[in-house]
CSV table of C-alpha atoms and ligand atoms in Angstrom, one decimal:
chain,number,residue,atom,x,y,z
A,115,MET,CA,39.8,12.9,45.5
A,116,SER,CA,39.7,9.9,47.7
A,117,ARG,CA,36.7,7.8,48.4
A,118,VAL,CA,36.3,5.5,51.4
A,119,TYR,CA,34.5,2.2,51.6
A,120,ASN,CA,31.2,3.3,53.2
A,121,PHE,CA,29.4,0.6,55.2
A,122,SER,CA,26.7,3.0,56.4
A,123,ALA,CA,23.2,1.5,56.9
A,124,GLY,CA,21.6,4.5,55.4
A,125,PRO,CA,22.0,7.0,53.9
A,126,ALA,CA,24.4,4.7,52.2
A,127,VAL,CA,26.9,4.2,49.4
A,128,LEU,CA,25.7,5.0,45.9
A,129,PRO,CA,27.2,3.7,42.6
A,130,GLU,CA,30.2,5.9,41.8
A,131,GLU,CA,29.2,5.9,38.1
A,132,VAL,CA,25.8,7.4,39.1
A,133,LEU,CA,27.4,10.1,41.2
A,134,LYS,CA,29.8,11.1,38.4
A,135,GLU,CA,26.9,11.3,35.9
A,136,ALA,CA,24.9,13.5,38.3
A,137,ALA,CA,27.9,15.7,38.9
A,138,ALA,CA,28.4,16.1,35.1
A,139,GLU,CA,24.8,17.1,34.7
A,140,MET,CA,24.6,19.3,37.7
A,141,LEU,CA,24.8,22.7,35.9
A,142,ASP,CA,23.1,21.7,32.7
A,143,TYR,CA,20.8,18.7,32.4
A,144,LYS,CA,20.8,17.5,28.8
A,145,GLY,CA,21.1,21.0,27.3
A,146,CYS,CA,18.3,22.6,29.4
A,147,GLY,CA,20.7,25.1,30.9
A,148,MET,CA,19.6,24.2,34.4
A,149,SER,CA,20.0,21.6,37.0
A,150,VAL,CA,17.3,19.0,37.7
A,151,MET,CA,17.2,20.7,41.2
A,152,GLU,CA,16.1,23.9,39.6
A,153,MET,CA,13.4,22.8,37.2
A,154,SER,CA,9.7,22.8,37.5
A,155,HIS,CA,8.1,19.4,38.4
A,156,ARG,CA,5.5,20.2,35.8
A,157,SER,CA,8.0,20.6,33.0
A,158,GLN,CA,8.2,18.2,30.1
A,159,VAL,CA,11.8,17.4,31.0
A,160,PHE,CA,10.9,16.4,34.5
A,161,ASP,CA,7.9,14.5,33.3
A,162,ASP,CA,10.2,12.4,31.2
A,163,ILE,CA,12.5,11.8,34.2
A,164,ILE,CA,9.7,10.6,36.5
A,165,LYS,CA,8.0,8.4,33.8
A,166,GLU,CA,11.3,6.8,32.8
A,167,ALA,CA,12.2,6.2,36.4
A,168,GLU,CA,8.9,4.4,37.0
A,169,GLN,CA,9.2,2.4,33.8
A,170,ASP,CA,12.7,1.3,34.7
A,171,LEU,CA,11.6,0.2,38.1
A,172,ARG,CA,8.6,-1.7,36.6
A,173,ASP,CA,11.0,-3.5,34.2
A,174,LEU,CA,13.5,-4.4,37.0
A,175,MET,CA,10.9,-5.7,39.4
A,176,HIS,CA,8.4,-7.0,36.7
A,177,ILE,CA,5.7,-5.0,38.4
A,178,PRO,CA,2.3,-6.0,37.0
A,179,ASP,CA,0.0,-3.4,35.5
A,180,ASN,CA,-2.5,-3.6,38.4
A,181,TYR,CA,0.1,-2.1,40.8
A,182,LYS,CA,0.7,1.6,41.2
A,183,VAL,CA,4.2,2.9,41.8
A,184,LEU,CA,4.2,5.9,44.1
A,185,PHE,CA,7.1,8.2,44.9
A,186,LEU,CA,6.3,9.7,48.2
A,187,GLN,CA,7.8,11.9,50.9
A,188,GLY,CA,7.9,11.4,54.6
A,189,GLY,CA,10.3,8.4,54.4
A,190,ALA,CA,9.5,4.9,55.2
A,191,SER,CA,8.3,6.0,58.7
A,192,GLN,CA,5.4,7.9,57.2
A,193,GLN,CA,4.1,4.6,55.7
A,194,PHE,CA,3.8,3.3,59.2
A,195,ALA,CA,0.7,5.6,59.5
A,196,MET,CA,-0.4,5.7,55.9
A,197,ILE,CA,-0.8,1.9,55.7
A,198,PRO,CA,-3.3,1.6,58.5
A,199,MET,CA,-5.1,4.8,57.5
A,200,ASN,CA,-5.7,3.5,54.0
A,201,LEU,CA,-6.1,-0.2,54.6
A,202,MET,CA,-7.9,-0.6,57.9
A,203,LYS,CA,-11.4,-1.2,56.7
A,204,ASN,CA,-12.2,-3.6,59.6
A,205,LYS,CA,-9.8,-1.7,61.8
A,206,VAL,CA,-7.8,-4.9,62.5
A,207,ALA,CA,-4.3,-5.8,61.4
A,208,ASP,CA,-1.7,-8.5,62.3
A,209,TYR,CA,1.9,-7.6,62.7
A,210,ILE,CA,5.0,-9.8,62.8
A,211,VAL,CA,7.6,-8.0,64.9
A,212,THR,CA,11.1,-8.9,64.0
A,213,GLY,CA,13.0,-5.7,64.9
A,214,GLN,CA,12.7,-2.0,65.8
A,215,TRP,CA,11.3,-0.9,62.5
A,216,ALA,CA,8.5,-3.5,62.6
A,217,LYS,CA,7.9,-2.5,66.2
A,218,LYS,CA,7.6,1.1,65.4
A,219,ALA,CA,5.1,0.3,62.6
A,220,TYR,CA,3.2,-1.9,65.0
A,221,GLN,CA,3.0,0.8,67.6
A,222,GLU,CA,1.9,3.4,65.1
A,223,ALA,CA,-0.9,1.2,63.7
A,224,GLN,CA,-2.3,0.9,67.3
A,225,LYS,CA,-3.5,4.5,66.9
A,226,TYR,CA,-5.9,3.4,64.3
A,227,GLY,CA,-7.4,0.0,65.2
A,228,LYS,CA,-6.9,-3.3,66.9
A,229,VAL,CA,-3.4,-4.5,66.1
A,230,ASN,CA,-2.3,-8.0,66.9
A,231,LYS,CA,1.3,-9.1,67.3
A,232,ILE,CA,1.0,-12.6,65.8
A,233,ALA,CA,4.8,-13.4,66.0
A,234,THR,CA,7.9,-11.9,67.3
A,235,SER,CA,11.6,-12.7,67.8
A,236,GLU,CA,12.1,-10.2,70.6
A,237,ASP,CA,12.8,-13.1,73.1
A,238,LYS,CA,16.3,-13.5,71.5
A,239,THR,CA,17.0,-9.8,70.7
A,240,PHE,CA,15.6,-10.2,67.2
A,241,SER,CA,18.4,-12.5,66.1
A,242,TYR,CA,16.2,-14.7,64.0
A,243,ILE,CA,13.1,-14.8,61.9
A,244,PRO,CA,10.3,-16.8,63.5
A,245,ASP,CA,8.5,-19.7,61.8
A,246,CYS,CA,5.6,-18.0,60.0
A,247,SER,CA,4.1,-21.0,58.3
A,248,ASP,CA,1.1,-21.4,60.5
A,249,LEU,CA,0.4,-18.2,62.5
A,250,PRO,CA,-2.9,-17.3,64.2
A,251,VAL,CA,-3.9,-14.8,61.4
A,252,SER,CA,-7.0,-13.0,62.5
A,253,PRO,CA,-10.0,-13.9,60.4
A,254,ASP,CA,-10.9,-10.2,60.0
A,255,ALA,CA,-7.4,-8.8,59.6
A,256,ASP,CA,-7.2,-6.1,56.9
A,257,TYR,CA,-3.5,-7.1,56.3
A,258,VAL,CA,-0.5,-8.9,57.7
A,259,TYR,CA,2.6,-6.7,58.1
A,260,ILE,CA,6.3,-7.6,58.0
A,261,CYS,CA,9.6,-5.8,57.8
A,262,GLU,CA,11.3,-8.1,55.3
A,263,ASN,CA,14.9,-7.2,56.0
A,264,ASN,CA,15.7,-6.0,59.5
A,265,THR,CA,18.4,-3.3,59.1
A,266,ILE,CA,19.4,-3.1,62.7
A,267,TYR,CA,19.6,-6.8,63.6
A,268,GLY,CA,20.6,-8.1,60.2
A,269,THR,CA,17.9,-10.7,59.6
A,270,LYS,CA,15.8,-11.4,56.5
A,271,PHE,CA,12.7,-13.4,55.8
A,272,LYS,CA,13.8,-16.2,53.5
A,273,THR,CA,10.2,-17.3,52.9
A,274,LEU,CA,7.3,-15.0,53.2
A,275,PRO,CA,4.8,-15.7,55.9
A,276,ASN,CA,1.7,-17.7,55.2
A,277,THR,CA,-0.9,-15.0,55.5
A,278,LYS,CA,-3.8,-17.4,55.0
A,279,GLY,CA,-5.2,-15.3,52.2
A,280,LYS,CA,-4.8,-11.9,53.8
A,281,THR,CA,-3.0,-9.0,52.1
A,282,LEU,CA,0.7,-9.0,52.8
A,283,VAL,CA,2.3,-5.6,53.4
A,284,ALA,CA,6.1,-5.5,53.5
A,285,ASP,CA,8.7,-2.9,54.4
A,286,VAL,CA,11.7,-3.7,52.2
A,287,SER,CA,13.7,-0.5,52.9
A,288,SER,CA,17.0,-2.3,53.4
A,289,CYS,CA,16.6,-5.1,50.8
A,290,PHE,CA,15.0,-3.1,48.0
A,291,LEU,CA,16.2,-4.3,44.6
A,292,SER,CA,18.8,-6.6,46.2
A,293,GLU,CA,17.3,-9.7,44.6
A,294,PRO,CA,14.2,-10.6,42.4
A,295,VAL,CA,10.8,-10.5,44.1
A,296,ASP,CA,7.4,-11.7,43.1
A,297,VAL,CA,5.4,-8.5,43.5
A,298,THR,CA,2.1,-10.4,43.1
A,299,LYS,CA,2.7,-11.9,46.6
A,300,TYR,CA,2.3,-8.5,48.2
A,301,GLY,CA,-0.5,-6.0,48.5
A,302,ILE,CA,2.0,-3.3,49.3
A,303,ILE,CA,5.8,-3.5,49.0
A,304,TYR,CA,7.5,-0.3,50.1
A,305,GLY,CA,10.8,1.1,51.2
A,306,GLY,CA,12.8,4.2,52.0
A,307,VAL,CA,15.2,4.7,49.1
A,308,GLN,CA,18.2,5.9,51.1
A,309,LYS,CA,19.7,2.5,51.6
A,310,ASN,CA,19.8,0.7,48.3
A,311,ILE,CA,18.6,3.2,45.8
A,312,GLY,CA,19.1,6.9,46.2
A,313,PRO,CA,19.5,9.9,48.5
A,314,ALA,CA,17.3,10.2,51.6
A,315,GLY,CA,13.9,11.7,51.8
A,316,MET,CA,11.7,9.5,49.7
A,317,VAL,CA,9.8,6.2,49.9
A,318,ILE,CA,8.7,4.2,47.0
A,319,SER,CA,5.4,2.4,47.6
A,320,ILE,CA,4.2,-0.3,45.2
A,321,ILE,CA,0.5,-0.8,45.8
A,322,ARG,CA,-2.1,-3.2,44.3
A,323,GLU,CA,-4.7,-1.0,42.8
A,324,ASP,CA,-7.7,-2.5,44.7
A,325,LEU,CA,-6.1,-1.2,47.9
A,326,ILE,CA,-6.2,2.4,46.7
A,327,THR,CA,-9.6,3.7,47.4
A,328,ASP,CA,-11.4,6.7,48.8
A,329,GLU,CA,-12.6,4.5,51.7
A,330,VAL,CA,-9.9,5.6,54.3
A,331,LEU,CA,-10.1,6.2,58.0
A,332,GLU,CA,-12.0,9.3,58.9
A,333,GLY,CA,-9.7,12.3,59.3
A,334,THR,CA,-7.0,11.0,57.0
A,335,PRO,CA,-5.2,14.0,55.6
A,336,THR,CA,-5.3,14.4,51.8
A,337,MET,CA,-1.5,14.0,51.6
A,338,LEU,CA,-1.7,10.7,53.4
A,339,LYS,CA,-4.2,9.1,51.1
A,340,PHE,CA,-2.7,6.7,48.6
A,341,LYS,CA,-5.4,7.7,46.1
A,342,THR,CA,-4.3,11.4,46.2
A,343,HIS,CA,-0.9,10.4,44.9
A,344,ALA,CA,-2.0,7.6,42.7
A,345,ASP,CA,-4.5,9.8,40.8
A,346,ALA,CA,-1.8,12.5,40.3
A,347,GLY,CA,1.0,10.2,39.2
A,348,SER,CA,3.0,11.1,42.3
A,349,LEU,CA,2.7,14.8,41.3
A,350,TYR,CA,-0.1,16.0,43.5
A,351,ASN,CA,2.3,18.4,45.1
A,352,THR,CA,6.0,19.1,44.5
A,353,PRO,CA,7.7,15.8,44.9
A,354,ASN,CA,11.3,15.1,45.8
A,355,CYS,CA,12.4,15.8,42.2
A,356,TYR,CA,16.1,15.4,42.6
A,357,CYS,CA,15.7,12.2,44.5
A,358,ILE,CA,13.5,10.8,41.8
A,359,TYR,CA,16.1,11.7,39.2
A,360,MET,CA,18.9,10.0,41.3
A,361,CYS,CA,16.8,6.9,41.8
A,362,GLY,CA,16.1,6.8,38.1
A,363,LYS,CA,19.8,6.8,37.5
A,364,VAL,CA,20.3,3.9,39.9
A,365,PHE,CA,17.6,2.0,38.1
A,366,LYS,CA,19.4,2.4,34.8
A,367,TRP,CA,22.7,1.3,36.5
A,368,LEU,CA,20.9,-1.8,37.8
A,369,LYS,CA,19.6,-2.6,34.4
A,370,LYS,CA,23.1,-2.1,32.9
A,371,MET,CA,24.5,-4.4,35.6
A,372,GLY,CA,22.1,-7.2,34.4
A,373,GLY,CA,19.1,-6.7,36.6
A,374,LEU,CA,18.1,-8.2,39.9
A,375,GLU,CA,19.2,-11.8,39.2
A,376,VAL,CA,22.7,-10.5,38.7
A,377,MET,CA,22.5,-8.3,41.8
A,378,LYS,CA,21.4,-11.3,43.9
A,379,GLU,CA,24.5,-13.3,42.7
A,380,ARG,CA,26.8,-10.4,43.5
A,381,ASN,CA,25.2,-9.8,46.9
A,382,GLU,CA,25.4,-13.5,47.8
A,383,LYS,CA,29.1,-13.6,46.8
A,384,LYS,CA,29.8,-10.5,48.9
A,385,ALA,CA,27.9,-11.7,51.9
A,386,LYS,CA,29.4,-15.2,51.8
A,387,LEU,CA,32.9,-13.7,51.9
A,388,LEU,CA,32.1,-11.9,55.2
A,389,TYR,CA,30.0,-14.6,56.8
A,390,ASP,CA,32.5,-17.3,56.0
A,391,TYR,CA,35.2,-15.3,57.7
A,392,LEU,CA,32.9,-14.6,60.7
A,393,ASP,CA,32.3,-18.3,61.0
A,394,SER,CA,36.0,-19.1,61.1
A,395,SER,CA,37.1,-16.2,63.2
A,396,LYS,CA,38.2,-16.6,66.8
A,397,LEU,CA,37.7,-13.0,67.6
A,398,PHE,CA,34.6,-11.8,65.7
A,399,LYS,CA,31.2,-13.4,65.9
A,400,GLY,CA,28.1,-12.9,63.8
A,401,THR,CA,25.0,-12.2,65.9
A,402,VAL,CA,22.3,-13.7,63.7
A,403,GLU,CA,21.1,-17.3,63.4
A,404,LYS,CA,22.5,-18.7,60.2
A,405,ASP,CA,19.3,-19.3,58.3
A,406,SER,CA,18.0,-15.8,59.0
A,407,ARG,CA,21.1,-13.9,57.8
A,408,SER,CA,20.6,-10.8,55.7
A,409,LEU,CA,22.6,-10.3,52.5
A,410,MET,CA,22.6,-6.5,53.2
A,411,ASN,CA,23.3,-5.8,56.8
A,412,VAL,CA,25.8,-7.9,58.7
A,413,PRO,CA,26.1,-7.3,62.5
A,414,PHE,CA,29.0,-8.7,64.4
A,415,VAL,CA,30.8,-8.4,67.8
A,416,THR,CA,34.0,-9.2,69.5
A,417,GLY,CA,32.2,-9.6,72.8
A,418,ASP,CA,34.3,-6.8,74.3
A,419,LYS,CA,32.9,-3.3,74.1
A,420,ASP,CA,36.3,-1.6,74.3
A,421,LEU,CA,37.7,-3.8,71.6
A,422,ASP,CA,34.6,-3.1,69.4
A,423,ALA,CA,35.3,0.6,69.8
A,424,LYS,CA,39.0,0.1,68.9
A,425,PHE,CA,38.0,-1.8,65.8
A,426,VAL,CA,35.6,0.9,64.6
A,427,LYS,CA,38.2,3.6,65.2
A,428,GLU,CA,41.1,1.7,63.5
A,429,ALA,CA,38.8,0.6,60.6
A,430,LYS,CA,37.9,4.3,60.0
A,431,ALA,CA,41.5,5.3,59.9
A,432,ALA,CA,42.0,2.5,57.3
A,433,GLY,CA,39.3,4.0,55.0
A,434,LEU,CA,36.5,1.6,56.2
A,435,GLU,CA,33.8,3.9,57.4
A,436,ASN,CA,30.5,3.6,59.4
A,437,LEU,CA,31.0,0.2,60.8
A,438,LYS,CA,29.6,1.1,64.2
A,439,GLY,CA,26.5,-1.0,65.1
A,440,HIS,CA,23.2,0.7,65.6
A,441,ARG,CA,23.2,2.9,68.8
A,442,THR,CA,20.6,0.6,70.4
A,443,VAL,CA,22.6,-2.7,69.9
A,444,GLY,CA,26.3,-1.7,69.9
A,445,GLY,CA,29.0,-3.9,68.3
A,446,MET,CA,29.6,-3.5,64.6
A,447,ARG,CA,27.5,-3.7,61.5
A,448,ALA,CA,28.6,-3.8,57.9
A,449,SER,CA,25.9,-2.7,55.4
A,450,ILE,CA,26.9,-4.1,52.0
A,451,TYR,CA,24.2,-2.8,49.7
A,452,ASN,CA,24.1,-3.2,45.9
A,453,ALA,CA,26.5,-0.3,45.4
A,454,MET,CA,29.2,-1.8,47.7
A,455,PRO,CA,31.8,-3.4,45.4
A,456,TYR,CA,33.2,-6.9,46.2
A,457,GLU,CA,36.6,-5.2,46.7
A,458,GLY,CA,35.1,-3.2,49.6
A,459,VAL,CA,34.1,-6.4,51.4
A,460,GLU,CA,37.5,-7.9,50.6
A,461,ALA,CA,39.2,-4.9,52.1
A,462,LEU,CA,37.0,-5.2,55.2
A,463,VAL,CA,37.7,-8.9,55.7
A,464,ALA,CA,41.5,-8.3,55.2
A,465,PHE,CA,41.3,-5.6,57.8
A,466,MET,CA,39.4,-7.8,60.2
A,467,LYS,CA,42.0,-10.6,59.8
A,468,LYS,CA,44.8,-8.2,60.5
A,469,PHE,CA,42.9,-6.9,63.6
A,470,GLU,CA,42.3,-10.4,64.8
A,471,GLU,CA,46.0,-11.3,64.6
A,472,GLU,CA,47.0,-8.1,66.4
A,473,ASN,CA,44.3,-8.4,69.2
A,474,LEU,CA,43.7,-12.0,70.0
B,539,PLP,C1,13.6,-1.3,57.6
B,539,PLP,C2,13.5,0.1,57.8
B,539,PLP,N1,12.2,0.7,57.8
B,539,PLP,C3,12.1,2.0,58.0
B,539,PLP,C4,13.1,2.8,58.2
B,539,PLP,C5,12.9,4.3,58.5
B,539,PLP,O1,13.1,5.0,57.3
B,539,PLP,P1,12.9,6.6,57.2
B,539,PLP,O2,14.1,7.1,57.9
B,539,PLP,O3,13.0,6.8,55.7
B,539,PLP,O4,11.6,6.9,57.8
B,539,PLP,C6,14.4,2.3,58.2
B,539,PLP,C7,15.7,3.1,58.4
B,539,PLP,O5,15.9,4.2,58.4
B,539,PLP,C8,14.6,0.9,58.0
B,539,PLP,O6,15.8,0.4,58.0
C-alpha cells in the first residue's frame, strides 16, 4: 500500500488512523456481525453512533444547549435554499459575496425574496475579504450571510462582519473544526463535511433554536424544513448513516489530538511553512492579500499557464496529488485541512523549491 499526500479541496484527505479503524470495523462493527453500512438507522447501535457523534461535536465546538445540531443530506448547496426558506420571515436578506460559493447562495436566495449584496470582493477576483465593520445592513433583513472560508480563492474572514444585531449565517464548509469558534455569534453555522470532517454527501447545520419554526415560506417541502429534522433528531428519514459514523470517528480523533485549540496551532504552523516559502519564492506567488489568507486553502501561481500545468503533472508523479487550482481560476491550490500532516506540507515545499531551481 502506498498513500499519496492528497491536497484535494474536497472530498479530501481523512486521518489515516480513522480510515484504518473504519476498515477494521467494516465487516463486523463492535460484535454486531454487520457493517454500519448495513444496519438499520433505527437500531440501538446506530442510535448510539449518532448521539455520540453529536455529543462529541458539541464538546469540540462548545455548542450551547439552545442550538440544534442537524446531520442533513443535500450537501452544503442544499442549505443555499433551505436557509432562505426557513429564515426569510420579512423576505429580505443581506449577502456578503466573497467567492463563488457565496455567489451561488446569493443567487439561490433571490428566488425567495429581496436579497441585497451589501459587500463583495469581486472587483479583485475575490482575492481579499472586504472591510465589514460598517456595512449598510438592511433594517428589515432576516439575516446576514457569509461564506467564512472561500475554498476556491483561499480567503478567510479574520473578524466576523458587524451585522448590526441581525442574525449571522455562515457557510464554514472549508474551515469547519479548523480552529475554535464562538458559536453564540452565529444564528446558523453550517458546512459540507467532505473537506475537513468526513466523506461527501452530508452537511452539518448548527442552528439556534429560535430560528427553527413552522413559520417557513409557503410551499417549503417537508424535507427542507429545519423543524422536520430538528424534531426527529436528524432521523426523519434514513440519514447518511455511514457518513455520520465516519464523522463521529473524526470528532473522536480531533478530541484525542487535543481539540480545536491544538488544531489551530497545527494549522497555523502548516500554513506558515507554505506561505513563508511563497513570500520568498521567485517563481511562485500567492494570489491572496496577506491579511485575508486562509489556513486551509492556499492558491498560488507561477504566472505561466504551461509552467503551472508542468508543476501539477510533476508534483503528481512525486506523490503530491490534486494540486490543480479550481477549474474556474487555474493555477494551483493546496488544500491543507486538519488531516494533512505537517510532513505533507514539508514535502510540498521541498518539491516546490526543487521545481523552482529547475525552472527559473
Ligand atoms: C465553501 C463551500 N460551500 C459550499 C460548497 C458546496 O458543497 P456541496 O458540494 O456539499 O454542496 C463547497 C464545496 O464543495 C464549498 O467549498
